[in-house]
Each structure stands twice: as structure tokens, then as C-alpha cells.
Short mmCIF file of C-alpha atoms in Angstrom, two decimals:
data_model
loop_
_atom_site.label_atom_id
_atom_site.label_comp_id
_atom_site.label_asym_id
_atom_site.label_seq_id
_atom_site.Cartn_x
_atom_site.Cartn_y
_atom_site.Cartn_z
CA UNK A 1 42.45 35.39 -6.25
CA UNK A 2 38.96 34.47 -7.41
CA UNK A 3 36.07 36.79 -6.52
CA UNK A 4 32.48 37.34 -7.60
CA UNK A 5 31.64 40.23 -9.91
CA UNK A 6 29.20 41.82 -7.43
CA UNK A 7 32.06 42.94 -5.17
CA UNK A 8 33.13 46.57 -5.74
CA UNK A 9 36.70 45.84 -4.59
CA UNK A 10 38.59 42.68 -3.72
CA UNK A 11 40.21 42.68 -0.28
CA UNK A 12 42.53 40.23 1.44
CA UNK A 13 44.33 39.61 4.74
CA UNK A 14 48.12 39.89 4.67
CA UNK A 15 48.84 39.94 8.40
CA UNK A 16 47.51 38.69 11.73
CA UNK A 17 49.77 39.28 14.72
CA UNK A 18 48.95 38.38 18.31
CA UNK A 19 50.45 41.36 20.14
CA UNK A 20 50.52 42.46 23.75
CA UNK A 21 47.28 44.47 23.74
CA UNK A 22 45.29 42.66 21.04
CA UNK A 23 45.25 40.79 17.76
CA UNK A 24 46.50 43.15 15.04
CA UNK A 25 45.15 42.68 11.49
CA UNK A 26 46.31 44.10 8.16
CA UNK A 27 44.18 44.03 5.00
CA UNK A 28 44.86 45.10 1.41
CA UNK A 29 42.79 46.04 -1.62
CA UNK A 30 43.58 46.86 -5.23
CA UNK A 31 45.43 50.20 -5.51
CA UNK A 32 43.91 53.29 -7.10
CA UNK A 33 40.55 53.16 -5.33
CA UNK A 34 39.75 56.76 -4.28
CA UNK A 35 36.77 55.90 -2.09
CA UNK A 36 37.05 55.11 1.63
CA UNK A 37 35.87 51.68 2.70
CA UNK A 38 35.33 49.58 5.79
CA UNK A 39 35.59 45.82 6.10
CA UNK A 40 34.73 43.62 9.05
CA UNK A 41 36.92 40.71 10.09
CA UNK A 42 35.71 37.84 12.24
CA UNK A 43 37.77 35.41 14.30
CA UNK A 44 36.63 31.79 14.54
CA UNK A 45 37.61 28.97 16.88
CA UNK A 46 38.36 25.39 15.83
CA UNK A 47 34.62 24.57 15.82
CA UNK A 48 33.78 27.42 13.48
CA UNK A 49 32.17 29.64 16.12
CA UNK A 50 32.66 33.39 15.74
CA UNK A 51 34.26 34.72 18.92
CA UNK A 52 35.64 38.18 18.03
CA UNK A 53 35.25 41.02 15.49
CA UNK A 54 37.23 43.99 14.25
CA UNK A 55 36.62 46.80 11.76
CA UNK A 56 39.36 47.80 9.32
CA UNK A 57 39.09 51.17 7.56
CA UNK A 58 40.64 52.01 4.19
CA UNK A 59 41.41 55.71 3.86
CA UNK A 60 40.66 57.37 0.49
CA UNK A 61 43.22 56.20 -2.04
CA UNK A 62 44.94 53.86 0.43
CA UNK A 63 45.49 50.18 -0.36
CA UNK A 64 46.18 49.08 3.24
CA UNK A 65 44.01 49.05 6.35
CA UNK A 66 44.69 47.94 9.91
CA UNK A 67 42.55 47.01 12.88
CA UNK A 68 42.83 45.34 16.27
CA UNK A 69 40.74 42.73 18.07
CA UNK A 70 41.05 43.95 21.65
CA UNK A 71 40.13 40.79 23.56
CA UNK A 72 41.90 38.95 26.42
CA UNK A 73 44.84 36.82 25.37
CA UNK A 74 43.10 33.66 26.67
CA UNK A 75 40.38 34.25 24.06
CA UNK A 76 42.93 35.21 21.40
CA UNK A 77 44.66 31.87 21.91
CA UNK A 78 41.43 30.16 20.79
CA UNK A 79 41.55 31.80 17.34
CA UNK A 80 41.83 29.16 14.61
CA UNK A 81 41.13 31.36 11.58
CA UNK A 82 40.26 34.93 10.63
CA UNK A 83 38.09 35.85 7.64
CA UNK A 84 36.76 39.04 6.06
CA UNK A 85 32.97 39.26 5.88
CA UNK A 86 31.48 39.06 2.39
CA UNK A 87 34.71 37.90 0.77
CA UNK A 88 34.34 34.32 -0.42
CA UNK A 89 37.87 33.80 -1.73
CA UNK A 90 41.13 32.32 -0.47
CA UNK A 91 42.93 35.63 0.02
CA UNK A 92 40.37 36.84 2.57
CA UNK A 93 40.97 33.90 4.94
CA UNK A 94 43.96 33.47 7.21
CA UNK A 95 44.43 30.19 9.08
CA UNK A 96 46.41 30.23 12.32
CA UNK A 97 48.68 27.73 14.04
CA UNK A 98 50.47 27.57 17.38
CA UNK A 99 52.91 30.31 16.36
CA UNK A 100 50.01 32.79 16.46
CA UNK A 101 49.19 32.02 20.07
CA UNK A 102 50.75 33.94 22.93
CA UNK A 103 51.88 32.07 26.00
CA UNK A 104 52.06 33.29 29.56
CA UNK A 105 55.65 33.13 30.81
CA UNK A 106 56.56 33.47 34.49
CA UNK A 107 59.85 35.16 35.45
CA UNK A 108 61.58 34.45 38.76
CA UNK A 109 64.79 35.75 40.31
CA UNK A 110 66.22 35.79 43.83
CA UNK A 111 68.10 39.06 43.31
CA UNK A 112 66.92 41.66 45.82
CA UNK A 113 68.06 44.60 43.65
CA UNK A 114 65.74 43.80 40.78
CA UNK A 115 63.23 46.54 41.57
CA UNK A 116 65.72 49.19 42.65
CA UNK A 117 68.12 48.74 39.70
CA UNK A 118 66.19 47.22 36.79
CA UNK A 119 69.10 47.55 34.33
CA UNK A 120 71.20 45.30 36.58
CA UNK A 121 68.44 42.77 37.03
CA UNK A 122 69.17 39.21 35.85
CA UNK A 123 65.76 39.31 34.15
CA UNK A 124 66.34 42.54 32.18
CA UNK A 125 67.50 40.95 28.91
CA UNK A 126 64.98 38.13 29.25
CA UNK A 127 62.14 40.65 29.54
CA UNK A 128 63.31 42.53 26.45
CA UNK A 129 63.66 39.30 24.46
CA UNK A 130 60.26 37.82 25.35
CA UNK A 131 57.99 40.85 25.64
CA UNK A 132 57.08 41.09 21.92
CA UNK A 133 55.61 37.58 21.73
CA UNK A 134 54.70 36.47 25.28
CA UNK A 135 52.69 37.71 28.26
CA UNK A 136 55.13 38.06 31.13
CA UNK A 137 54.12 37.68 34.77
CA UNK A 138 56.28 38.09 37.87
CA UNK A 139 55.63 37.39 41.56
CA UNK A 140 55.39 40.18 44.09
CA UNK A 141 57.89 38.49 46.42
CA UNK A 142 61.48 37.30 45.99
CA UNK A 143 60.92 34.56 48.59
CA UNK A 144 60.73 31.30 46.62
CA UNK A 145 58.23 29.79 49.06
CA UNK A 146 55.77 32.54 48.11
CA UNK A 147 56.92 33.38 44.59
CA UNK A 148 56.62 29.91 43.04
CA UNK A 149 52.97 29.35 44.15
CA UNK A 150 52.11 32.85 42.90
CA UNK A 151 53.44 32.00 39.46
CA UNK A 152 51.81 28.57 39.31
CA UNK A 153 48.43 30.05 40.27
CA UNK A 154 48.55 32.15 37.08
CA UNK A 155 48.87 28.96 34.97
CA UNK A 156 51.92 29.87 32.86
CA UNK A 157 53.09 27.76 29.94
CA UNK A 158 56.73 28.40 30.82
CA UNK A 159 58.68 29.57 33.88
CA UNK A 160 62.17 31.08 33.65
CA UNK A 161 64.38 31.02 36.75
CA UNK A 162 67.39 33.33 36.74
CA UNK A 163 70.14 31.93 39.01
CA UNK A 164 67.80 30.21 41.46
CA UNK A 165 69.67 27.91 43.83
CA UNK A 166 67.97 25.43 46.14
CA UNK A 167 64.19 25.30 45.73
CA UNK A 168 62.27 25.01 49.05
CA UNK A 169 60.95 21.52 49.66
CA UNK A 170 57.41 22.72 50.47
CA UNK A 171 56.91 24.08 46.92
CA UNK A 172 59.28 21.87 44.94
CA UNK A 173 56.83 19.00 44.52
CA UNK A 174 54.18 21.34 43.16
CA UNK A 175 56.70 22.64 40.62
CA UNK A 176 57.63 19.06 39.66
CA UNK A 177 53.94 18.23 39.13
CA UNK A 178 53.53 21.31 36.93
CA UNK A 179 56.42 20.20 34.71
CA UNK A 180 55.11 16.64 34.51
CA UNK A 181 51.75 17.95 33.27
CA UNK A 182 53.33 19.84 30.37
CA UNK A 183 55.08 22.91 31.77
CA UNK A 184 58.44 24.12 30.47
CA UNK A 185 61.02 25.14 33.08
CA UNK A 186 64.01 27.18 31.85
CA UNK A 187 66.85 27.84 34.28
CA UNK A 188 69.90 30.07 34.00
CA UNK A 189 73.15 29.47 35.83
CA UNK A 190 74.84 31.78 38.29
CA UNK A 191 76.65 31.74 41.64
CA UNK A 192 73.59 30.45 43.53
CA UNK A 193 72.99 27.52 41.18
CA UNK A 194 76.71 26.68 41.08
CA UNK A 195 76.79 26.47 44.88
CA UNK A 196 73.52 24.54 45.21
CA UNK A 197 74.95 21.13 44.32
CA UNK A 198 73.84 18.57 41.77
CA UNK A 199 70.96 16.83 43.56
CA UNK A 200 68.28 18.91 41.82
CA UNK A 201 65.87 16.79 39.77
CA UNK A 202 64.58 19.94 38.03
CA UNK A 203 67.71 20.17 35.88
CA UNK A 204 68.22 18.34 32.57
CA UNK A 205 71.78 17.24 33.54
CA UNK A 206 73.79 16.68 36.71
CA UNK A 207 76.15 19.56 37.45
CA UNK A 208 79.63 19.63 38.88
CA UNK A 209 79.92 21.74 41.99
CA UNK A 210 81.31 25.21 41.49
CA UNK A 211 81.85 27.05 38.24
CA UNK A 212 84.44 27.03 35.47
CA UNK A 213 86.32 30.25 34.67
CA UNK A 214 87.85 30.78 31.22
CA UNK A 215 90.36 33.46 30.24
CA UNK A 216 91.08 34.74 33.75
CA UNK A 217 94.45 35.76 35.16
CA UNK A 218 94.95 32.31 36.72
CA UNK A 219 93.55 30.34 33.78
CA UNK A 220 95.42 28.78 30.85
CA UNK A 221 92.28 28.74 28.71
CA UNK A 222 90.66 31.48 26.64
CA UNK A 223 86.96 32.42 26.34
CA UNK A 224 85.18 29.87 24.19
CA UNK A 225 83.04 30.55 21.10
CA UNK A 226 79.79 28.81 20.15
CA UNK A 227 79.97 26.03 17.55
CA UNK A 228 77.35 24.69 15.14
CA UNK A 229 74.07 23.81 16.83
CA UNK A 230 73.27 20.07 16.96
CA UNK A 231 70.98 18.92 14.16
CA UNK A 232 68.66 17.14 16.59
CA UNK A 233 67.92 20.18 18.76
CA UNK A 234 65.44 23.05 18.44
CA UNK A 235 68.19 25.47 17.32
CA UNK A 236 69.28 23.30 14.38
CA UNK A 237 68.50 25.82 11.62
CA UNK A 238 69.98 28.82 13.47
CA UNK A 239 73.40 30.13 12.56
CA UNK A 240 75.89 30.03 15.44
CA UNK A 241 76.64 33.56 16.66
CA UNK A 242 80.26 34.25 15.79
CA UNK A 243 80.46 37.24 18.13
CA UNK A 244 79.40 35.32 21.26
CA UNK A 245 82.02 34.09 23.73
CA UNK A 246 81.73 32.45 27.15
CA UNK A 247 84.16 33.27 29.94
CA UNK A 248 82.44 31.38 32.77
CA UNK A 249 79.98 28.48 32.95
CA UNK A 250 78.69 25.61 35.05
CA UNK A 251 79.83 22.21 33.82
CA UNK A 252 77.70 19.11 33.35
CA UNK A 253 78.76 15.71 34.65
CA UNK A 254 79.68 13.42 31.72
CA UNK A 255 76.92 10.82 31.33
CA UNK A 256 75.98 8.45 28.46
CA UNK A 257 73.03 10.66 27.46
CA UNK A 258 74.80 14.03 27.65
CA UNK A 259 75.14 14.27 23.85
CA UNK A 260 71.43 13.83 23.11
CA UNK A 261 70.55 16.34 25.84
CA UNK A 262 72.90 19.02 24.49
CA UNK A 263 71.21 21.78 22.47
CA UNK A 264 74.24 24.10 22.09
CA UNK A 265 77.96 23.55 22.65
CA UNK A 266 81.16 25.56 22.95
CA UNK A 267 84.27 25.11 20.84
CA UNK A 268 85.85 22.84 23.47
CA UNK A 269 82.82 20.52 23.42
CA UNK A 270 81.28 21.56 26.76
CA UNK A 271 77.51 22.21 26.81
CA UNK A 272 76.15 25.75 26.64
CA UNK A 273 72.44 24.79 26.63
CA UNK A 274 71.00 21.43 27.67
CA UNK A 275 67.43 20.16 27.68
CA UNK A 276 65.34 17.05 28.18
CA UNK A 277 61.74 15.88 28.26
CA UNK A 278 60.28 15.13 31.69
CA UNK A 279 56.99 13.31 31.36
CA UNK A 280 54.87 15.78 29.33
CA UNK A 281 57.04 18.80 30.15
CA UNK A 282 60.52 20.07 29.33
CA UNK A 283 63.56 21.07 31.39
CA UNK A 284 66.09 23.50 29.90
CA UNK A 285 69.33 24.88 31.37
CA UNK A 286 71.49 27.73 30.07
CA UNK A 287 74.93 27.10 31.57
CA UNK A 288 75.62 30.86 31.76
CA UNK A 289 73.96 33.78 33.53
CA UNK A 290 71.03 35.68 31.95
CA UNK A 291 73.07 38.91 31.97
CA UNK A 292 76.45 39.68 30.43
CA UNK A 293 78.72 38.81 33.40
CA UNK A 294 79.58 35.26 32.26
CA UNK A 295 78.90 35.63 28.53
CA UNK A 296 77.79 38.19 25.98
CA UNK A 297 75.12 35.79 24.70
CA UNK A 298 72.24 37.69 26.43
CA UNK A 299 73.07 40.87 24.48
CA UNK A 300 73.19 39.11 21.10
CA UNK A 301 70.40 38.66 18.58
CA UNK A 302 70.70 34.89 18.82
CA UNK A 303 69.52 35.04 22.44
CA UNK A 304 66.11 36.30 21.31
CA UNK A 305 65.73 33.55 18.70
CA UNK A 306 66.80 30.84 21.13
CA UNK A 307 64.26 31.94 23.74
CA UNK A 308 61.56 32.20 21.10
CA UNK A 309 62.22 28.62 19.96
CA UNK A 310 61.89 27.42 23.53
CA UNK A 311 58.59 29.29 23.91
CA UNK A 312 57.36 27.53 20.77
CA UNK A 313 58.29 24.19 22.33
CA UNK A 314 56.22 25.07 25.41
CA UNK A 315 53.03 25.32 23.44
CA UNK A 316 50.42 22.66 24.02
CA UNK A 317 50.18 20.84 20.70
CA UNK A 318 52.70 22.84 18.72
CA UNK A 319 55.83 21.00 19.84
CA UNK A 320 55.59 18.46 17.03
CA UNK A 321 55.38 21.19 14.42
CA UNK A 322 58.13 23.25 16.08
CA UNK A 323 60.41 20.20 15.99
CA UNK A 324 59.45 19.64 12.36
CA UNK A 325 60.48 23.20 11.54
CA UNK A 326 63.80 22.74 13.32
CA UNK A 327 64.58 19.37 11.73
CA UNK A 328 63.14 20.14 8.26
CA UNK A 329 60.63 17.28 8.55
CA UNK A 330 57.90 17.23 5.91
CA UNK A 331 54.31 17.80 7.03
CA UNK A 332 51.44 16.11 5.22
CA UNK A 333 48.53 18.20 3.87
CA UNK A 334 45.74 18.32 6.46
CA UNK A 335 43.15 20.94 5.41
CA UNK A 336 43.35 23.13 2.32
CA UNK A 337 41.83 26.57 1.65
CA UNK A 338 39.59 26.33 -1.41
CA UNK A 339 38.95 29.06 -3.99
CA UNK A 340 35.84 30.07 -2.02
CA UNK A 341 37.81 30.45 1.22
CA UNK A 342 36.44 27.30 2.86
CA UNK A 343 38.62 24.59 4.42
CA UNK A 344 38.42 21.34 2.47
CA UNK A 345 40.20 17.95 2.54
CA UNK A 346 43.48 17.94 0.57
CA UNK A 347 43.39 17.07 -3.10
CA UNK A 348 45.44 14.16 -4.51
CA UNK A 349 47.83 16.69 -6.09
CA UNK A 350 48.83 18.26 -2.74
CA UNK A 351 52.32 17.32 -1.58
CA UNK A 352 53.96 17.42 1.90
CA UNK A 353 55.40 20.75 2.99
CA UNK A 354 58.85 21.22 4.52
CA UNK A 355 58.72 24.25 6.87
CA UNK A 356 61.75 26.48 6.92
CA UNK A 357 63.02 29.64 8.51
CA UNK A 358 61.72 31.96 5.76
CA UNK A 359 58.37 32.39 3.98
CA UNK A 360 57.27 29.49 1.80
CA UNK A 361 55.76 30.07 -1.66
CA UNK A 362 52.27 28.87 -2.50
CA UNK A 363 52.36 26.40 -5.41
CA UNK A 364 50.09 23.82 -7.00
CA UNK A 365 51.91 21.13 -5.02
CA UNK A 366 51.71 23.15 -1.77
CA UNK A 367 48.38 25.04 -1.86
CA UNK A 368 47.40 27.29 1.07
CA UNK A 369 45.98 25.60 4.13
CA UNK A 370 47.02 23.61 7.19
CA UNK A 371 49.80 21.00 7.10
CA UNK A 372 50.44 18.42 9.81
CA UNK A 373 47.86 16.41 11.75
CA UNK A 374 45.37 16.70 14.58
CA UNK A 375 48.24 16.85 17.09
CA UNK A 376 49.78 19.95 15.50
CA UNK A 377 49.43 21.99 12.32
CA UNK A 378 51.50 24.49 10.34
CA UNK A 379 49.63 27.41 8.72
CA UNK A 380 50.49 28.08 5.06
CA UNK A 381 48.52 31.13 3.89
CA UNK A 382 47.99 32.49 0.39
CA UNK A 383 49.08 36.08 1.16
CA UNK A 384 52.03 37.35 3.18
CA UNK A 385 53.10 40.78 4.39
CA UNK A 386 54.60 41.69 0.99
CA UNK A 387 51.55 40.73 -1.09
CA UNK A 388 49.68 43.29 -3.22
CA UNK A 389 46.65 43.12 -5.50
CA UNK A 390 46.84 44.04 -9.18
CA UNK A 391 44.02 43.60 -11.73
CA UNK A 392 44.45 41.24 -14.65
CA UNK A 393 45.33 43.18 -17.81
CA UNK A 394 43.95 42.01 -21.16
CA UNK A 395 46.86 41.33 -23.53
CA UNK A 396 47.22 43.68 -26.50
CA UNK A 397 47.06 41.49 -29.61
CA UNK A 398 46.03 42.17 -33.20
CA UNK A 399 43.63 39.23 -33.30
CA UNK A 400 40.04 39.59 -32.05
CA UNK A 401 39.74 38.50 -28.42
CA UNK A 402 36.55 37.40 -26.69
CA UNK A 403 36.34 37.64 -22.91
CA UNK A 404 34.82 34.48 -21.41
CA UNK A 405 33.71 34.92 -17.79
CA UNK A 406 34.38 32.35 -15.10
CA UNK A 407 31.22 30.39 -14.33
CA UNK A 408 30.13 27.12 -12.84
CA UNK A 409 28.94 24.85 -15.67
CA UNK A 410 26.00 22.54 -15.08
CA UNK A 411 26.78 18.85 -15.14
CA UNK A 412 25.59 16.86 -18.14
CA UNK A 413 24.21 13.34 -17.86
CA UNK A 414 26.05 11.39 -20.57
CA UNK A 415 24.44 8.04 -19.84
CA UNK A 416 22.01 8.18 -22.79
CA UNK A 417 24.54 9.32 -25.43
CA UNK A 418 27.15 6.82 -24.26
CA UNK A 419 24.65 3.91 -24.43
CA UNK A 420 23.62 5.05 -27.90
CA UNK A 421 27.22 5.16 -29.09
CA UNK A 422 27.81 1.68 -27.66
CA UNK A 423 24.77 0.30 -29.52
CA UNK A 424 25.89 1.98 -32.74
CA UNK A 425 29.35 0.46 -32.46
CA UNK A 426 27.79 -2.95 -31.76
CA UNK A 427 25.61 -2.65 -34.89
CA UNK A 428 28.59 -1.64 -37.02
CA UNK A 429 30.58 -4.55 -35.63
CA UNK A 430 27.73 -6.95 -36.51
CA UNK A 431 27.57 -5.66 -40.09
CA UNK A 432 31.35 -5.98 -40.39
CA UNK A 433 31.19 -9.62 -39.26
CA UNK A 434 28.41 -10.33 -41.80
CA UNK A 435 30.43 -8.73 -44.60
CA UNK A 436 33.66 -10.55 -43.72
CA UNK A 437 31.76 -13.86 -43.65
CA UNK A 438 30.32 -13.26 -47.11
CA UNK A 439 26.76 -13.28 -45.91
CA UNK A 440 25.95 -9.93 -47.50
CA UNK A 441 27.18 -11.08 -50.97
CA UNK A 442 25.82 -14.64 -51.06
CA UNK A 443 22.40 -14.01 -49.64
CA UNK A 444 21.07 -10.71 -50.86
CA UNK A 445 17.74 -11.28 -49.20
CA UNK A 446 19.40 -11.79 -45.84
CA UNK A 447 21.64 -8.85 -46.58
CA UNK A 448 18.57 -6.77 -47.18
CA UNK A 449 17.15 -8.06 -43.94
CA UNK A 450 20.38 -7.21 -42.10
CA UNK A 451 20.42 -3.77 -43.67
CA UNK A 452 16.83 -3.25 -42.61
CA UNK A 453 17.75 -4.38 -39.11
CA UNK A 454 20.67 -1.94 -39.02
CA UNK A 455 18.40 0.84 -40.25
CA UNK A 456 15.95 0.05 -37.47
CA UNK A 457 18.78 0.16 -34.95
CA UNK A 458 19.84 3.56 -36.28
CA UNK A 459 16.27 4.83 -35.91
CA UNK A 460 16.24 3.66 -32.30
CA UNK A 461 19.61 5.32 -31.72
CA UNK A 462 18.29 8.55 -33.18
CA UNK A 463 15.44 8.37 -30.72
CA UNK A 464 17.91 7.90 -27.86
CA UNK A 465 19.92 10.93 -28.95
CA UNK A 466 16.80 13.01 -29.46
CA UNK A 467 15.34 12.14 -26.08
CA UNK A 468 18.57 12.28 -24.02
CA UNK A 469 17.29 15.36 -22.27
CA UNK A 470 14.04 13.58 -21.39
CA UNK A 471 16.01 10.65 -19.97
CA UNK A 472 18.08 13.07 -17.97
CA UNK A 473 14.95 14.79 -16.69
CA UNK A 474 13.50 11.41 -15.67
CA UNK A 475 16.47 10.81 -13.34
CA UNK A 476 15.01 13.16 -10.74
CA UNK A 477 12.27 11.77 -8.56
CA UNK A 478 9.82 13.35 -6.14
CA UNK A 479 11.37 13.71 -2.70
CA UNK A 480 14.99 13.95 -3.91
CA UNK A 481 15.36 17.49 -2.56
CA UNK A 482 14.23 16.40 0.90
CA UNK A 483 16.55 13.38 0.79
CA UNK A 484 19.52 15.59 -0.08
CA UNK A 485 18.65 17.91 2.80
CA UNK A 486 18.41 14.94 5.21
CA UNK A 487 21.84 13.54 4.31
CA UNK A 488 23.68 16.87 4.06
CA UNK A 489 23.97 17.07 7.84
CA UNK A 490 23.64 14.62 10.73
CA UNK A 491 20.15 14.99 12.21
CA UNK A 492 18.21 13.27 14.97
CA UNK A 493 14.66 12.32 14.02
CA UNK A 494 11.43 11.77 15.93
CA UNK A 495 8.27 9.97 14.84
CA UNK A 496 5.34 12.26 14.09
CA UNK A 497 2.36 10.99 16.10
CA UNK A 498 -0.22 13.48 14.90
CA UNK A 499 -0.71 14.80 18.43
CA UNK A 500 0.60 18.41 18.46
CA UNK A 501 1.42 18.34 22.16
CA UNK A 502 3.40 15.10 21.99
CA UNK A 503 5.23 16.15 18.81
CA UNK A 504 6.13 19.52 20.35
CA UNK A 505 7.62 17.85 23.45
CA UNK A 506 9.60 15.40 21.29
CA UNK A 507 11.03 18.16 19.15
CA UNK A 508 11.92 20.35 22.16
CA UNK A 509 13.73 17.47 23.86
CA UNK A 510 15.76 16.62 20.76
CA UNK A 511 16.64 20.30 20.26
CA UNK A 512 18.09 20.32 23.77
CA UNK A 513 20.05 17.14 23.02
CA UNK A 514 21.35 18.71 19.79
CA UNK A 515 22.57 21.81 21.65
CA UNK A 516 24.28 19.58 24.23
CA UNK A 517 26.12 17.67 21.48
CA UNK A 518 27.28 20.93 19.85
CA UNK A 519 28.60 22.33 23.15
CA UNK A 520 30.22 19.17 24.53
CA UNK A 521 31.46 17.30 21.44
CA UNK A 522 32.96 17.94 18.02
CA UNK A 523 29.68 16.87 16.36
CA UNK A 524 27.46 19.69 15.09
CA UNK A 525 24.13 18.07 14.08
CA UNK A 526 21.38 19.90 12.26
CA UNK A 527 17.90 20.62 13.65
CA UNK A 528 15.72 17.62 14.56
CA UNK A 529 13.52 16.22 11.80
CA UNK A 530 10.02 14.79 12.06
CA UNK A 531 9.45 11.58 10.08
CA UNK A 532 6.50 9.47 9.04
CA UNK A 533 7.65 5.87 9.50
CA UNK A 534 5.16 4.70 6.89
CA UNK A 535 6.38 6.98 4.08
CA UNK A 536 9.77 8.55 4.83
CA UNK A 537 13.21 6.99 4.33
CA UNK A 538 14.56 6.13 7.80
CA UNK A 539 18.13 5.10 6.90
CA UNK A 540 19.23 8.74 6.75
CA UNK A 541 18.95 9.21 10.52
CA UNK A 542 21.37 7.65 13.05
CA UNK A 543 18.84 7.98 15.91
CA UNK A 544 15.03 8.02 15.79
CA UNK A 545 13.00 8.81 18.91
#
């Protein structure tokens, strides 16, 4: 971590977690500091605007500090990065991706006993699995005609239906439209769904009527285990739960596309989880109940991971990155975090990153930053939850050691010295040609003339070397500073008329146009500039009023 010497202590961000009641932050500093300290963290959106703050306090002698940004989750979902004030280094910046955003998930069940006996509710295990990383909403009524509109009015990213049979026609089309626009509908099987028939277009596969029982007194089959997850599905990198068995399920009709729609299968080849894209949305079906009557999947740890993967798929632009994580697809460098903590274009040395299930190390080939594209990014930060700061220790050697501080060297203009060297080499080459041709031996007078010419060239070269600094100083011209300022940021210009009233109106109008562009577009122009069309350079400005 690079930091300026005027900072009393280097601090960094090792955690940023979007929790139920706020955005939790964790910062670290070098250990052994006995003084208390406070740092301020700011959250920024994708346009660089600061939209939230939090104060983190280090207790005396403590190396860790925590704080919370207590803002609504809609605002938290706009966070693109978090940075510590006054810390201009890569460890104090944390970029965020879709995995840091919470999604609102609607839960729906037709069971009347949900409120009276919550432990027997079909939604009990779903609530426990999703509550740590999603905002859960439920309707006040079990009547589907009222419950579905209530959920849709709260604009959820995903809706989970626990054993919902026939959906009323008056609300079904609205639910279909919500899926087509990008919603994710997850359904769980049960007696109601098994009896509803297979004419439901809000299922990823057609179902056979009734249910299939395994391992019963009148059955020749035994409960089935879960096999390896298909490599093309969102659960590809998960290990199949060896302890999970299924004793009852709803069966899918065999169709040509059943294999590509299967996300999890049983040992006998029948689907356990199926899914498909529907326009911009996704339909998912668990072929078992959401509680432990048909399978012990809901009480396993794999159930939590499977639901979490589906929530990641429901996110607006994060589906591409979520699929890349599941399929181990490489992501190209998009924006890198520089040593000063600013996002910059990737360097030629940066290589694609292959996201995995565990933390990824930061290397020269995979520096910290964002990987992916405008449609979806993966955040690769410098520090993780296990990171600590330790000062550099000077090695103990017998030889004298001189400490050289880090500094930004000024650039040197080598044009003069390089031209001088080229002229010197040309003069030496000319003398060599004269000597090889015998001109220096046969014609001493001409040789003396050539030597005198070479001496004159050397004198000129000495003047070039001696006045290199003057040549470098002559490179700067009056008005260069203003030209650099004009091209450093897009600016709209207006012609200065000399009339204060007219010039004031022109500037005020262009300031309003500039604010409109900042609010409505991705362009962030600088303040308007007044120009004299007779003297100033006009090519720097895209629009002149």
C-alpha cells in the first residue's frame, strides 16, 4: 500500500457488507497505535456522486474499526464504491458489484396456518435462508387475487411461491408481464401444484399430473440422492449434498429441451430443479416442497447456497457475471484501481480474471479493480477480511544502506541531447569514410580541412549539450496553461461580447445547460468558458454559443 508521508497512520477498508439495517463497513490500521482515531467513509454512485457517509472509530490500541451507513436499501443499491476520506491509496477504496446489492424478494404461500404455526409454514426455511442477504416482503392476505398485486406493487426482483396451484386469471397476466420485464419467479412443488395440471405457462417445464412417491410401503423404489450439478447451470461449482434424499417429487414431461432446462438432477435422472429464461426474466421450479415433507433438502446447507445463486441471477445486470462465476468464464479487465485509489483504464499487463468460489489473490496480472464490461462487472479488491497492515522493516545488513524515498521524478526533455548524439555519430561516420577512402593520407590539406570541420561540428555539439536546458525551457509557450485547462475537461464556450449584461446571460444559460447534462446524461462537463474569437483557440470546445 502506497501512502503519503503526511498521514499519521495508514488505514484501509477490508469489508463492506449490505446488511438488513444498513451498509456495514470494517476498516484496519497498522497495529500498535495507542491513540484513538476516527475516519470518515463516503459512498459514491456510478457517476462519482457522494450519496452517503459513515464514521468509523478506532479505540485506543485497536487495529480494527466498524461503522454503518444507515440509509434505505434502495439508496444502498446505488453504491458503486466506498472510499476513506484523506486516504489516496488503493487499500482505502473498495469497489462494489452486483453481489453487494440487496434485492427485494416477495414470499407467497396459500397455507392458512402460516401465521398461527410459523414453524410449520412452507416459507419458514426459505425465510431463514434468504434473510441475511435479501429484503423479504410478504402480502397481508393469503388470497392470490389480492396477494399477487400487493407483492408486485412493492417492485420485487424475485417472487417465491410455495406450493401455489392455479393462479387466478385476473392477476396472472400481470405476473407474466412482470416476468417478461426481468422478474425472477421461483416456485416450489406441493400437493396444490401437483393437482393443478400442466397448462401453466409460468413453469419452466410441463408437469405430469399427480406426484411421484419414492420409498413408500407400496413402492419398489428407494429415496433418491442428488447427483453432480450440470456444468451449464448456476449450481455448477457447488458440491452435490451427499446427505440429501428425495422421497416425493413432481415429474416433468420428457421434451427435447428438458436437459438444457435441468439445473439439478436425482440419481435416477429425473429433474430436481429446472429453470428457463422467459423474455428478460427467469422461471425456476423446485420439484419438491419448501419444507422437509418431500425431501430434506430445505434443512441442508446446500439449500441456502442454491437460493442465493438464484437471487444473484435475479439481479439487473449481474446475471452475466453470475453465470461467469458458475461456468468459470474469464472476465476481461474493465477498470483498475491505481496506486492513488482512482479508477483508471486497464494497463496492457492486466490479464482476464476467472472468478471462483473462494477469494482471489491480487497479482500483477490481476490487479485490483473491476472485471467484466458495461453490462456486468466483478469486483476484485486489494484487501479482504483477513488482511492486516504491517510496516516495512529495513533489512539488517553489515553494508551501509541509504533510504531513498518514493517520489515522482520530473520528466526530462531528451530531444536536444539525442539530436546532438545523432550529429556526433554522423560526423564520426563521415571521418571514417574519409579515412577508409585514403583522403586523409593523400591530401593532408583536405584532411586538415576535414579535421577543422569536425572540430567545428564538435563545438556546435557542445553548444547543444550546454544549452539543452534552454531548449527545453523554450518548449513552453504563453497560454499553454490555459490550453491544458481547456482540454482537461469538456466545456461549452460562449463568445465574449464586451457587454456585461449579455455575457452574464450567456454564461447563466450555459451553466443551466451544463447542470442538465450532468443530471440527465453520463457526460460531466466543466464550467462554461468565455472565449475571444479573435485570439483564443476555438478547436478545444465542442460547442460555442
